[in-house]
Amino acid sequence: MKAFVTVNLKAGVLDPQGKAIGHALNNLGFDGVTNVRAGKVFELDLATSDAVLARTQAEEMARKLLANTVIESFKVEIAA
Amino acid sequence: MKAAIVVFPGTNRERDIAIALEQSTGIAPKIVFHRETDLSGFDLVVLPGGFSHGDYLRSGAMAAQSPVMAAVRAFAARGGYVLGVCNGFQILTEAGLLPGALLRNADLRFLSRDCYLRVERTDTAYTNLWQKGDVFRAPMAHGDGNYFADAATLDRLEGEGRVAFRYADAVGNVTPEVNYNGSQRNIAGIFSDNLRVLGLMPHPEDLVNPLMGGIDGKPMFDSLANLLAA
């Protein structure tokens, strides 16, 4: 199975990178962009075919390494 | 004093720390590699600056999972002294040995410049030769030095007297103008609850000899030599 782990800075944590990207989008003429938050996506290939187990494993990986939960939140999506 | 300096792939400031420590203590520290699992027999363990594991994922995140970090954790739990400078500070927060995290500098720039640090506490192994409120110059060189912790954690650190150094001007005023990287409450360095683990972003080891342009950082290493001489 595949697991997609999306990691983003928590609300309230300053994201200067997102801000800079937002300014660049505005400069390109995308005036409607009012805010950008930059994050990361990890695409994990997992040996298991059990979606519940895959989610549990991916969440543990996110907590232990992929995200720093002091500053980041994460979301796990499972795909066949 | 027996000191170990931990080297990860990408660490590059171990010799500077070694020079500073040897000058103050008269004993050459031992360089220890990241696969080491035993730190018994040392009084002080230093995590120096650099770009461990290429700063992949987050600065310090990969190094925090190294075999040696289990030994550093055990060493700290036994009451050992652990100093993390720059990338070493990032590793200590990623390993959970110090609270908070180091975010990208607020202006997104890699900052390579001198700053001034105000000494917030002097009854520690690292700062006992300074007076409270003393200011010293220290070079900084980092891209991720923006100290962040939630408000409750910051209040707890302040309440427990665990802020070691703050970014200040040359006479000790703590202002937004000198908070170059955007750190919460101008925090440049913090202690663990037993005051034996210290992490800071700037490099006191860069100014320990007149040939380097000053000896502003030398009191930190003399302090360590002082306390651990026994």
PDB file of C-alpha atoms in Angstrom:
ATOM      1  CA  MET A   1       0.000   0.000   0.000  1.00  0.00           C
ATOM      2  CA  LYS A   2       0.962   3.598  -0.308  1.00  0.00           C
ATOM      3  CA  ALA A   3       0.718   6.082   2.504  1.00  0.00           C
ATOM      4  CA  PHE A   4       0.925   9.808   1.901  1.00  0.00           C
ATOM      5  CA  VAL A   5       2.032  11.814   4.915  1.00  0.00           C
ATOM      6  CA  THR A   6       1.461  15.556   4.585  1.00  0.00           C
ATOM      7  CA  VAL A   7       3.361  17.705   7.056  1.00  0.00           C
ATOM      8  CA  ASN A   8       2.610  21.374   7.618  1.00  0.00           C
ATOM      9  CA  LEU A   9       3.610  23.984  10.138  1.00  0.00           C
ATOM     10  CA  LYS A  10       0.946  24.373  12.819  1.00  0.00           C
ATOM     11  CA  ALA A  11      -1.349  27.369  12.727  1.00  0.00           C
ATOM     12  CA  GLY A  12       0.384  30.135  14.646  1.00  0.00           C
ATOM     13  CA  VAL A  13       3.892  29.044  13.633  1.00  0.00           C
ATOM     14  CA  LEU A  14       5.400  31.654  11.336  1.00  0.00           C
ATOM     15  CA  ASP A  15       5.970  30.312   7.806  1.00  0.00           C
ATOM     16  CA  PRO A  16       8.302  32.807   6.089  1.00  0.00           C
ATOM     17  CA  GLN A  17       8.762  30.420   3.158  1.00  0.00           C
ATOM     18  CA  GLY A  18       5.000  30.283   2.517  1.00  0.00           C
ATOM     19  CA  LYS A  19       4.878  34.056   2.792  1.00  0.00           C
ATOM     20  CA  ALA A  20       7.663  34.475   0.209  1.00  0.00           C
ATOM     21  CA  ILE A  21       5.927  32.048  -2.166  1.00  0.00           C
ATOM     22  CA  GLY A  22       2.684  33.986  -1.706  1.00  0.00           C
ATOM     23  CA  HIS A  23       4.434  37.230  -2.642  1.00  0.00           C
ATOM     24  CA  ALA A  24       5.922  35.582  -5.722  1.00  0.00           C
ATOM     25  CA  LEU A  25       2.481  34.341  -6.781  1.00  0.00           C
ATOM     26  CA  ASN A  26       1.095  37.857  -6.322  1.00  0.00           C
ATOM     27  CA  ASN A  27       3.955  39.208  -8.451  1.00  0.00           C
ATOM     28  CA  LEU A  28       3.005  36.734 -11.191  1.00  0.00           C
ATOM     29  CA  GLY A  29      -0.444  38.266 -11.261  1.00  0.00           C
ATOM     30  CA  PHE A  30      -2.259  35.757  -9.052  1.00  0.00           C
ATOM     31  CA  ASP A  31      -3.851  38.558  -7.038  1.00  0.00           C
ATOM     32  CA  GLY A  32      -6.402  36.281  -5.402  1.00  0.00           C
ATOM     33  CA  VAL A  33      -3.793  34.440  -3.319  1.00  0.00           C
ATOM     34  CA  THR A  34      -4.217  35.756   0.208  1.00  0.00           C
ATOM     35  CA  ASN A  35      -2.116  33.216   2.104  1.00  0.00           C
ATOM     36  CA  VAL A  36       0.288  30.323   1.405  1.00  0.00           C
ATOM     37  CA  ARG A  37       1.501  27.687   3.849  1.00  0.00           C
ATOM     38  CA  ALA A  38       4.400  25.571   2.557  1.00  0.00           C
ATOM     39  CA  GLY A  39       4.605  21.938   3.665  1.00  0.00           C
ATOM     40  CA  LYS A  40       6.019  18.570   2.688  1.00  0.00           C
ATOM     41  CA  VAL A  41       4.504  15.345   1.369  1.00  0.00           C
ATOM     42  CA  PHE A  42       6.103  11.944   1.952  1.00  0.00           C
ATOM     43  CA  GLU A  43       5.029   9.083  -0.298  1.00  0.00           C
ATOM     44  CA  LEU A  44       5.658   5.810   1.513  1.00  0.00           C
ATOM     45  CA  ASP A  45       5.524   2.365  -0.075  1.00  0.00           C
ATOM     46  CA  LEU A  46       4.520  -0.076   2.651  1.00  0.00           C
ATOM     47  CA  ALA A  47       4.775  -3.858   2.577  1.00  0.00           C
ATOM     48  CA  THR A  48       1.423  -4.400   4.255  1.00  0.00           C
ATOM     49  CA  SER A  49      -1.885  -4.681   2.386  1.00  0.00           C
ATOM     50  CA  ASP A  50      -3.862  -3.895   5.525  1.00  0.00           C
ATOM     51  CA  ALA A  51      -5.049  -0.281   5.310  1.00  0.00           C
ATOM     52  CA  VAL A  52      -5.601   0.026   9.058  1.00  0.00           C
ATOM     53  CA  LEU A  53      -2.115  -1.251   9.836  1.00  0.00           C
ATOM     54  CA  ALA A  54      -0.629   0.984   7.126  1.00  0.00           C
ATOM     55  CA  ARG A  55      -2.254   4.013   8.723  1.00  0.00           C
ATOM     56  CA  THR A  56      -1.019   3.065  12.193  1.00  0.00           C
ATOM     57  CA  GLN A  57       2.526   2.601  10.878  1.00  0.00           C
ATOM     58  CA  ALA A  58       2.536   5.848   8.914  1.00  0.00           C
ATOM     59  CA  GLU A  59       1.198   7.793  11.882  1.00  0.00           C
ATOM     60  CA  GLU A  60       3.933   6.401  14.106  1.00  0.00           C
ATOM     61  CA  MET A  61       6.577   7.311  11.507  1.00  0.00           C
ATOM     62  CA  ALA A  62       5.153  10.816  11.314  1.00  0.00           C
ATOM     63  CA  ARG A  63       5.230  11.252  15.086  1.00  0.00           C
ATOM     64  CA  LYS A  64       8.752   9.837  15.460  1.00  0.00           C
ATOM     65  CA  LEU A  65      10.511  11.399  12.496  1.00  0.00           C
ATOM     66  CA  LEU A  66       8.603  12.851   9.548  1.00  0.00           C
ATOM     67  CA  ALA A  67       7.011  15.645  11.573  1.00  0.00           C
ATOM     68  CA  ASN A  68       8.330  17.610  14.515  1.00  0.00           C
ATOM     69  CA  THR A  69       5.103  17.861  16.487  1.00  0.00           C
ATOM     70  CA  VAL A  70       6.417  20.850  18.439  1.00  0.00           C
ATOM     71  CA  ILE A  71       5.949  22.944  15.298  1.00  0.00           C
ATOM     72  CA  GLU A  72       4.242  20.740  12.721  1.00  0.00           C
ATOM     73  CA  SER A  73       1.014  18.835  12.269  1.00  0.00           C
ATOM     74  CA  PHE A  74       0.543  15.899   9.911  1.00  0.00           C
ATOM     75  CA  LYS A  75      -2.160  14.114   7.972  1.00  0.00           C
ATOM     76  CA  VAL A  76      -2.017  10.512   6.709  1.00  0.00           C
ATOM     77  CA  GLU A  77      -3.821   9.266   3.609  1.00  0.00           C
ATOM     78  CA  ILE A  78      -3.771   5.637   2.500  1.00  0.00           C
ATOM     79  CA  ALA A  79      -4.009   4.584  -1.142  1.00  0.00           C
ATOM     80  CA  ALA A  80      -4.125   1.086  -2.592  1.00  0.00           C
TER      81      ALA A  80
ATOM     82  CA  MET B   1      37.946  17.306  32.571  1.00  0.00           C
ATOM     83  CA  LYS B   2      37.219  14.652  29.994  1.00  0.00           C
ATOM     84  CA  ALA B   3      35.188  16.010  27.118  1.00  0.00           C
ATOM     85  CA  ALA B   4      33.798  14.214  24.085  1.00  0.00           C
ATOM     86  CA  ILE B   5      32.923  16.016  20.872  1.00  0.00           C
ATOM     87  CA  VAL B   6      30.373  14.170  18.763  1.00  0.00           C
ATOM     88  CA  VAL B   7      30.830  14.219  14.999  1.00  0.00           C
ATOM     89  CA  PHE B   8      28.020  13.372  12.588  1.00  0.00           C
ATOM     90  CA  PRO B   9      28.358  13.251   8.792  1.00  0.00           C
ATOM     91  CA  GLY B  10      28.327  16.952   7.906  1.00  0.00           C
ATOM     92  CA  THR B  11      29.504  18.273  11.266  1.00  0.00           C
ATOM     93  CA  ASN B  12      32.221  20.848  10.594  1.00  0.00           C
ATOM     94  CA  ARG B  13      32.890  22.828  13.797  1.00  0.00           C
ATOM     95  CA  GLU B  14      34.390  20.088  15.969  1.00  0.00           C
ATOM     96  CA  ARG B  15      37.945  21.428  15.718  1.00  0.00           C
ATOM     97  CA  ASP B  16      36.903  24.904  16.833  1.00  0.00           C
ATOM     98  CA  ILE B  17      35.238  23.480  19.940  1.00  0.00           C
ATOM     99  CA  ALA B  18      38.270  21.257  20.550  1.00  0.00           C
ATOM    100  CA  ILE B  19      40.637  24.244  20.392  1.00  0.00           C
ATOM    101  CA  ALA B  20      38.476  26.269  22.790  1.00  0.00           C
ATOM    102  CA  LEU B  21      38.159  23.413  25.288  1.00  0.00           C
ATOM    103  CA  GLU B  22      41.808  22.413  25.156  1.00  0.00           C
ATOM    104  CA  GLN B  23      42.917  25.996  25.662  1.00  0.00           C
ATOM    105  CA  SER B  24      40.771  26.359  28.785  1.00  0.00           C
ATOM    106  CA  THR B  25      41.150  22.902  30.310  1.00  0.00           C
ATOM    107  CA  GLY B  26      44.603  21.849  29.133  1.00  0.00           C
ATOM    108  CA  ILE B  27      43.179  18.526  27.990  1.00  0.00           C
ATOM    109  CA  ALA B  28      42.437  17.619  24.383  1.00  0.00           C
ATOM    110  CA  PRO B  29      38.825  16.430  24.000  1.00  0.00           C
ATOM    111  CA  LYS B  30      38.100  13.118  22.323  1.00  0.00           C
ATOM    112  CA  ILE B  31      36.333  13.122  18.972  1.00  0.00           C
ATOM    113  CA  VAL B  32      33.507  10.585  19.042  1.00  0.00           C
ATOM    114  CA  PHE B  33      31.681   9.398  15.933  1.00  0.00           C
ATOM    115  CA  HIS B  34      27.941   9.186  15.514  1.00  0.00           C
ATOM    116  CA  ARG B  35      27.869   5.383  15.643  1.00  0.00           C
ATOM    117  CA  GLU B  36      29.381   5.328  19.140  1.00  0.00           C
ATOM    118  CA  THR B  37      27.049   3.873  21.780  1.00  0.00           C
ATOM    119  CA  ASP B  38      29.007   4.434  24.990  1.00  0.00           C
ATOM    120  CA  LEU B  39      29.843   7.806  26.537  1.00  0.00           C
ATOM    121  CA  SER B  40      30.755   6.608  30.009  1.00  0.00           C
ATOM    122  CA  GLY B  41      33.832   8.207  31.535  1.00  0.00           C
ATOM    123  CA  PHE B  42      33.190  11.657  30.095  1.00  0.00           C
ATOM    124  CA  ASP B  43      32.237  14.763  32.067  1.00  0.00           C
ATOM    125  CA  LEU B  44      31.092  16.832  29.114  1.00  0.00           C
ATOM    126  CA  VAL B  45      29.653  15.932  25.714  1.00  0.00           C
ATOM    127  CA  VAL B  46      29.572  18.596  23.011  1.00  0.00           C
ATOM    128  CA  LEU B  47      27.425  18.543  19.879  1.00  0.00           C
ATOM    129  CA  PRO B  48      29.171  21.055  17.591  1.00  0.00           C
ATOM    130  CA  GLY B  49      27.893  23.066  14.662  1.00  0.00           C
ATOM    131  CA  GLY B  50      27.695  22.067  11.038  1.00  0.00           C
ATOM    132  CA  PHE B  51      25.148  20.572   8.695  1.00  0.00           C
ATOM    133  CA  SER B  52      24.655  17.078  10.045  1.00  0.00           C
ATOM    134  CA  HIS B  53      23.207  14.738   7.406  1.00  0.00           C
ATOM    135  CA  GLY B  54      22.944  17.698   5.039  1.00  0.00           C
ATOM    136  CA  ASP B  55      20.135  19.229   7.135  1.00  0.00           C
ATOM    137  CA  TYR B  56      17.811  16.754   5.369  1.00  0.00           C
ATOM    138  CA  LEU B  57      14.187  16.682   6.556  1.00  0.00           C
ATOM    139  CA  ARG B  58      14.799  19.335   9.251  1.00  0.00           C
ATOM    140  CA  SER B  59      18.085  20.620  10.683  1.00  0.00           C
ATOM    141  CA  GLY B  60      19.202  18.078  13.276  1.00  0.00           C
ATOM    142  CA  ALA B  61      16.334  15.648  12.640  1.00  0.00           C
ATOM    143  CA  MET B  62      18.424  12.843  11.200  1.00  0.00           C
ATOM    144  CA  ALA B  63      21.274  13.252  13.670  1.00  0.00           C
ATOM    145  CA  ALA B  64      18.771  13.076  16.530  1.00  0.00           C
ATOM    146  CA  GLN B  65      18.059   9.456  15.479  1.00  0.00           C
ATOM    147  CA  SER B  66      21.761   8.434  15.427  1.00  0.00           C
ATOM    148  CA  PRO B  67      22.991   5.609  17.660  1.00  0.00           C
ATOM    149  CA  VAL B  68      25.123   8.059  19.642  1.00  0.00           C
ATOM    150  CA  MET B  69      22.069  10.084  20.630  1.00  0.00           C
ATOM    151  CA  ALA B  70      20.739   7.219  22.767  1.00  0.00           C
ATOM    152  CA  ALA B  71      24.067   7.417  24.597  1.00  0.00           C
ATOM    153  CA  VAL B  72      23.798  11.215  24.854  1.00  0.00           C
ATOM    154  CA  ARG B  73      20.286  10.818  26.312  1.00  0.00           C
ATOM    155  CA  ALA B  74      21.541   8.307  28.877  1.00  0.00           C
ATOM    156  CA  PHE B  75      24.522  10.547  29.653  1.00  0.00           C
ATOM    157  CA  ALA B  76      22.225  13.545  30.231  1.00  0.00           C
ATOM    158  CA  ALA B  77      19.887  11.419  32.363  1.00  0.00           C
ATOM    159  CA  ARG B  78      22.866  10.517  34.584  1.00  0.00           C
ATOM    160  CA  GLY B  79      23.435  14.241  35.148  1.00  0.00           C
ATOM    161  CA  GLY B  80      26.126  14.675  32.501  1.00  0.00           C
ATOM    162  CA  TYR B  81      26.908  18.063  30.975  1.00  0.00           C
ATOM    163  CA  VAL B  82      25.843  18.427  27.349  1.00  0.00           C
ATOM    164  CA  LEU B  83      26.580  21.489  25.227  1.00  0.00           C
ATOM    165  CA  GLY B  84      24.973  21.929  21.820  1.00  0.00           C
ATOM    166  CA  VAL B  85      26.106  24.811  19.626  1.00  0.00           C
ATOM    167  CA  CYS B  86      24.228  25.838  16.470  1.00  0.00           C
ATOM    168  CA  ASN B  87      23.436  22.545  14.693  1.00  0.00           C
ATOM    169  CA  GLY B  88      24.099  20.918  18.079  1.00  0.00           C
ATOM    170  CA  PHE B  89      21.281  23.002  19.586  1.00  0.00           C
ATOM    171  CA  GLN B  90      19.000  21.953  16.727  1.00  0.00           C
ATOM    172  CA  ILE B  91      19.886  18.301  17.368  1.00  0.00           C
ATOM    173  CA  LEU B  92      19.157  18.665  21.109  1.00  0.00           C
ATOM    174  CA  THR B  93      15.675  20.046  20.400  1.00  0.00           C
ATOM    175  CA  GLU B  94      14.982  17.398  17.757  1.00  0.00           C
ATOM    176  CA  ALA B  95      16.068  14.726  20.248  1.00  0.00           C
ATOM    177  CA  GLY B  96      13.748  16.155  22.890  1.00  0.00           C
ATOM    178  CA  LEU B  97      16.614  16.958  25.266  1.00  0.00           C
ATOM    179  CA  LEU B  98      15.675  20.638  25.147  1.00  0.00           C
ATOM    180  CA  PRO B  99      12.163  22.034  24.546  1.00  0.00           C
ATOM    181  CA  GLY B 100      11.077  24.008  21.507  1.00  0.00           C
ATOM    182  CA  ALA B 101      12.388  24.013  17.953  1.00  0.00           C
ATOM    183  CA  LEU B 102      14.575  26.102  15.649  1.00  0.00           C
ATOM    184  CA  LEU B 103      12.632  27.408  12.668  1.00  0.00           C
ATOM    185  CA  ARG B 104      13.873  28.995   9.453  1.00  0.00           C
ATOM    186  CA  ASN B 105      15.183  32.508  10.154  1.00  0.00           C
ATOM    187  CA  ALA B 106      12.256  34.922   9.965  1.00  0.00           C
ATOM    188  CA  ASP B 107      13.717  36.799   6.967  1.00  0.00           C
ATOM    189  CA  LEU B 108      14.660  33.508   5.244  1.00  0.00           C
ATOM    190  CA  ARG B 109      18.315  34.551   5.037  1.00  0.00           C
ATOM    191  CA  PHE B 110      21.291  32.564   6.187  1.00  0.00           C
ATOM    192  CA  LEU B 111      22.746  34.893   8.825  1.00  0.00           C
ATOM    193  CA  SER B 112      26.511  35.095   9.094  1.00  0.00           C
ATOM    194  CA  ARG B 113      27.401  37.992  11.354  1.00  0.00           C
ATOM    195  CA  ASP B 114      28.330  38.970  14.882  1.00  0.00           C
ATOM    196  CA  CYS B 115      25.664  39.370  17.524  1.00  0.00           C
ATOM    197  CA  TYR B 116      25.685  40.268  21.208  1.00  0.00           C
ATOM    198  CA  LEU B 117      24.377  37.935  23.861  1.00  0.00           C
ATOM    199  CA  ARG B 118      23.129  38.969  27.287  1.00  0.00           C
ATOM    200  CA  VAL B 119      23.940  36.490  30.040  1.00  0.00           C
ATOM    201  CA  GLU B 120      20.714  35.710  31.899  1.00  0.00           C
ATOM    202  CA  ARG B 121      22.032  33.380  34.560  1.00  0.00           C
ATOM    203  CA  THR B 122      25.481  32.871  36.092  1.00  0.00           C
ATOM    204  CA  ASP B 123      25.103  30.022  38.597  1.00  0.00           C
ATOM    205  CA  THR B 124      25.718  27.388  35.936  1.00  0.00           C
ATOM    206  CA  ALA B 125      28.628  25.302  34.688  1.00  0.00           C
ATOM    207  CA  TYR B 126      28.714  27.320  31.479  1.00  0.00           C
ATOM    208  CA  THR B 127      28.351  30.879  32.728  1.00  0.00           C
ATOM    209  CA  ASN B 128      29.909  31.099  36.214  1.00  0.00           C
ATOM    210  CA  LEU B 129      32.655  33.536  35.171  1.00  0.00           C
ATOM    211  CA  TRP B 130      30.193  36.121  33.884  1.00  0.00           C
ATOM    212  CA  GLN B 131      28.055  38.518  35.891  1.00  0.00           C
ATOM    213  CA  LYS B 132      24.307  38.531  35.359  1.00  0.00           C
ATOM    214  CA  GLY B 133      23.525  41.010  32.581  1.00  0.00           C
ATOM    215  CA  ASP B 134      27.010  40.828  31.064  1.00  0.00           C
ATOM    216  CA  VAL B 135      27.047  41.154  27.300  1.00  0.00           C
ATOM    217  CA  PHE B 136      29.467  39.342  25.021  1.00  0.00           C
ATOM    218  CA  ARG B 137      29.996  39.245  21.299  1.00  0.00           C
ATOM    219  CA  ALA B 138      29.540  35.980  19.425  1.00  0.00           C
ATOM    220  CA  PRO B 139      29.458  35.168  15.721  1.00  0.00           C
ATOM    221  CA  MET B 140      26.321  33.525  14.366  1.00  0.00           C
ATOM    222  CA  ALA B 141      26.120  31.474  11.177  1.00  0.00           C
ATOM    223  CA  HIS B 142      22.810  29.722  10.635  1.00  0.00           C
ATOM    224  CA  GLY B 143      19.738  29.448   8.463  1.00  0.00           C
ATOM    225  CA  ASP B 144      17.462  27.866  11.065  1.00  0.00           C
ATOM    226  CA  GLY B 145      17.995  29.728  14.316  1.00  0.00           C
ATOM    227  CA  ASN B 146      14.554  31.146  14.947  1.00  0.00           C
ATOM    228  CA  TYR B 147      13.731  29.750  18.386  1.00  0.00           C
ATOM    229  CA  PHE B 148      10.118  28.712  18.743  1.00  0.00           C
ATOM    230  CA  ALA B 149       8.124  27.221  21.590  1.00  0.00           C
ATOM    231  CA  ASP B 150       4.470  27.659  22.503  1.00  0.00           C
ATOM    232  CA  ALA B 151       3.595  30.406  24.969  1.00  0.00           C
ATOM    233  CA  ALA B 152       3.125  27.977  27.880  1.00  0.00           C
ATOM    234  CA  THR B 153       6.576  26.465  27.298  1.00  0.00           C
ATOM    235  CA  LEU B 154       8.171  29.922  27.013  1.00  0.00           C
ATOM    236  CA  ASP B 155       6.509  31.032  30.272  1.00  0.00           C
ATOM    237  CA  ARG B 156       7.711  27.868  31.984  1.00  0.00           C
ATOM    238  CA  LEU B 157      11.296  28.384  30.713  1.00  0.00           C
ATOM    239  CA  GLU B 158      11.283  31.976  31.935  1.00  0.00           C
ATOM    240  CA  GLY B 159       9.700  31.025  35.267  1.00  0.00           C
ATOM    241  CA  GLU B 160      12.301  28.333  35.852  1.00  0.00           C
ATOM    242  CA  GLY B 161      15.181  30.623  34.882  1.00  0.00           C
ATOM    243  CA  ARG B 162      16.130  28.442  31.936  1.00  0.00           C
ATOM    244  CA  VAL B 163      16.813  31.157  29.380  1.00  0.00           C
ATOM    245  CA  ALA B 164      20.609  31.182  29.133  1.00  0.00           C
ATOM    246  CA  PHE B 165      21.235  33.984  26.631  1.00  0.00           C
ATOM    247  CA  ARG B 166      19.202  36.569  24.755  1.00  0.00           C
ATOM    248  CA  TYR B 167      20.071  38.535  21.634  1.00  0.00           C
ATOM    249  CA  ALA B 168      20.839  42.070  22.777  1.00  0.00           C
ATOM    250  CA  ASP B 169      22.644  45.183  21.618  1.00  0.00           C
ATOM    251  CA  ALA B 170      26.210  45.928  22.708  1.00  0.00           C
ATOM    252  CA  VAL B 171      25.068  47.352  26.041  1.00  0.00           C
ATOM    253  CA  GLY B 172      22.485  44.685  26.839  1.00  0.00           C
ATOM    254  CA  ASN B 173      19.201  46.102  25.568  1.00  0.00           C
ATOM    255  CA  VAL B 174      17.002  43.277  24.335  1.00  0.00           C
ATOM    256  CA  THR B 175      15.209  44.761  21.331  1.00  0.00           C
ATOM    257  CA  PRO B 176      13.485  43.499  18.151  1.00  0.00           C
ATOM    258  CA  GLU B 177      16.189  45.210  16.031  1.00  0.00           C
ATOM    259  CA  VAL B 178      18.905  42.839  17.257  1.00  0.00           C
ATOM    260  CA  ASN B 179      16.699  39.750  17.152  1.00  0.00           C
ATOM    261  CA  TYR B 180      18.070  38.944  13.711  1.00  0.00           C
ATOM    262  CA  ASN B 181      16.554  35.501  13.271  1.00  0.00           C
ATOM    263  CA  GLY B 182      13.143  36.277  14.781  1.00  0.00           C
ATOM    264  CA  SER B 183      13.461  34.097  17.901  1.00  0.00           C
ATOM    265  CA  GLN B 184      10.647  34.149  20.430  1.00  0.00           C
ATOM    266  CA  ARG B 185      11.533  36.591  23.229  1.00  0.00           C
ATOM    267  CA  ASN B 186      15.046  37.087  21.746  1.00  0.00           C
ATOM    268  CA  ILE B 187      16.065  33.661  23.047  1.00  0.00           C
ATOM    269  CA  ALA B 188      19.518  32.583  21.840  1.00  0.00           C
ATOM    270  CA  GLY B 189      20.115  29.716  24.263  1.00  0.00           C
ATOM    271  CA  ILE B 190      18.300  27.636  26.873  1.00  0.00           C
ATOM    272  CA  PHE B 191      19.110  25.215  29.689  1.00  0.00           C
ATOM    273  CA  SER B 192      17.567  21.892  30.646  1.00  0.00           C
ATOM    274  CA  ASP B 193      15.735  21.788  33.983  1.00  0.00           C
ATOM    275  CA  ASN B 194      18.908  20.643  35.802  1.00  0.00           C
ATOM    276  CA  LEU B 195      20.926  23.422  34.038  1.00  0.00           C
ATOM    277  CA  ARG B 196      23.407  20.849  32.723  1.00  0.00           C
ATOM    278  CA  VAL B 197      22.249  20.718  29.133  1.00  0.00           C
ATOM    279  CA  LEU B 198      22.781  23.967  27.241  1.00  0.00           C
ATOM    280  CA  GLY B 199      21.882  24.716  23.647  1.00  0.00           C
ATOM    281  CA  LEU B 200      22.661  27.985  21.875  1.00  0.00           C
ATOM    282  CA  MET B 201      22.771  29.146  18.279  1.00  0.00           C
ATOM    283  CA  PRO B 202      25.770  31.557  18.203  1.00  0.00           C
ATOM    284  CA  HIS B 203      29.365  30.350  18.419  1.00  0.00           C
ATOM    285  CA  PRO B 204      31.292  31.371  21.569  1.00  0.00           C
ATOM    286  CA  GLU B 205      34.092  29.014  20.437  1.00  0.00           C
ATOM    287  CA  ASP B 206      34.814  31.404  17.560  1.00  0.00           C
ATOM    288  CA  LEU B 207      36.184  34.082  19.890  1.00  0.00           C
ATOM    289  CA  VAL B 208      38.560  32.470  22.361  1.00  0.00           C
ATOM    290  CA  ASN B 209      41.906  33.878  21.262  1.00  0.00           C
ATOM    291  CA  PRO B 210      43.116  37.371  20.292  1.00  0.00           C
ATOM    292  CA  LEU B 211      44.207  35.869  16.968  1.00  0.00           C
ATOM    293  CA  MET B 212      40.541  35.162  16.260  1.00  0.00           C
ATOM    294  CA  GLY B 213      39.664  38.797  16.863  1.00  0.00           C
ATOM    295  CA  GLY B 214      38.681  38.560  20.501  1.00  0.00           C
ATOM    296  CA  ILE B 215      38.217  36.419  23.570  1.00  0.00           C
ATOM    297  CA  ASP B 216      34.563  37.239  24.214  1.00  0.00           C
ATOM    298  CA  GLY B 217      33.500  33.594  24.224  1.00  0.00           C
ATOM    299  CA  LYS B 218      36.375  32.307  26.348  1.00  0.00           C
ATOM    300  CA  PRO B 219      34.581  32.683  29.710  1.00  0.00           C
ATOM    301  CA  MET B 220      32.210  29.866  28.719  1.00  0.00           C
ATOM    302  CA  PHE B 221      35.071  27.400  28.333  1.00  0.00           C
ATOM    303  CA  ASP B 222      36.908  28.756  31.375  1.00  0.00           C
ATOM    304  CA  SER B 223      33.667  28.352  33.346  1.00  0.00           C
ATOM    305  CA  LEU B 224      33.445  24.713  32.305  1.00  0.00           C
ATOM    306  CA  ALA B 225      37.089  24.153  33.206  1.00  0.00           C
ATOM    307  CA  ASN B 226      36.459  25.810  36.566  1.00  0.00           C
ATOM    308  CA  LEU B 227      33.503  23.716  37.532  1.00  0.00           C
ATOM    309  CA  LEU B 228      34.706  20.419  36.189  1.00  0.00           C
ATOM    310  CA  ALA B 229      38.314  20.755  37.381  1.00  0.00           C
ATOM    311  CA  ALA B 230      37.550  18.887  40.585  1.00  0.00           C
TER     312      ALA B 230
END
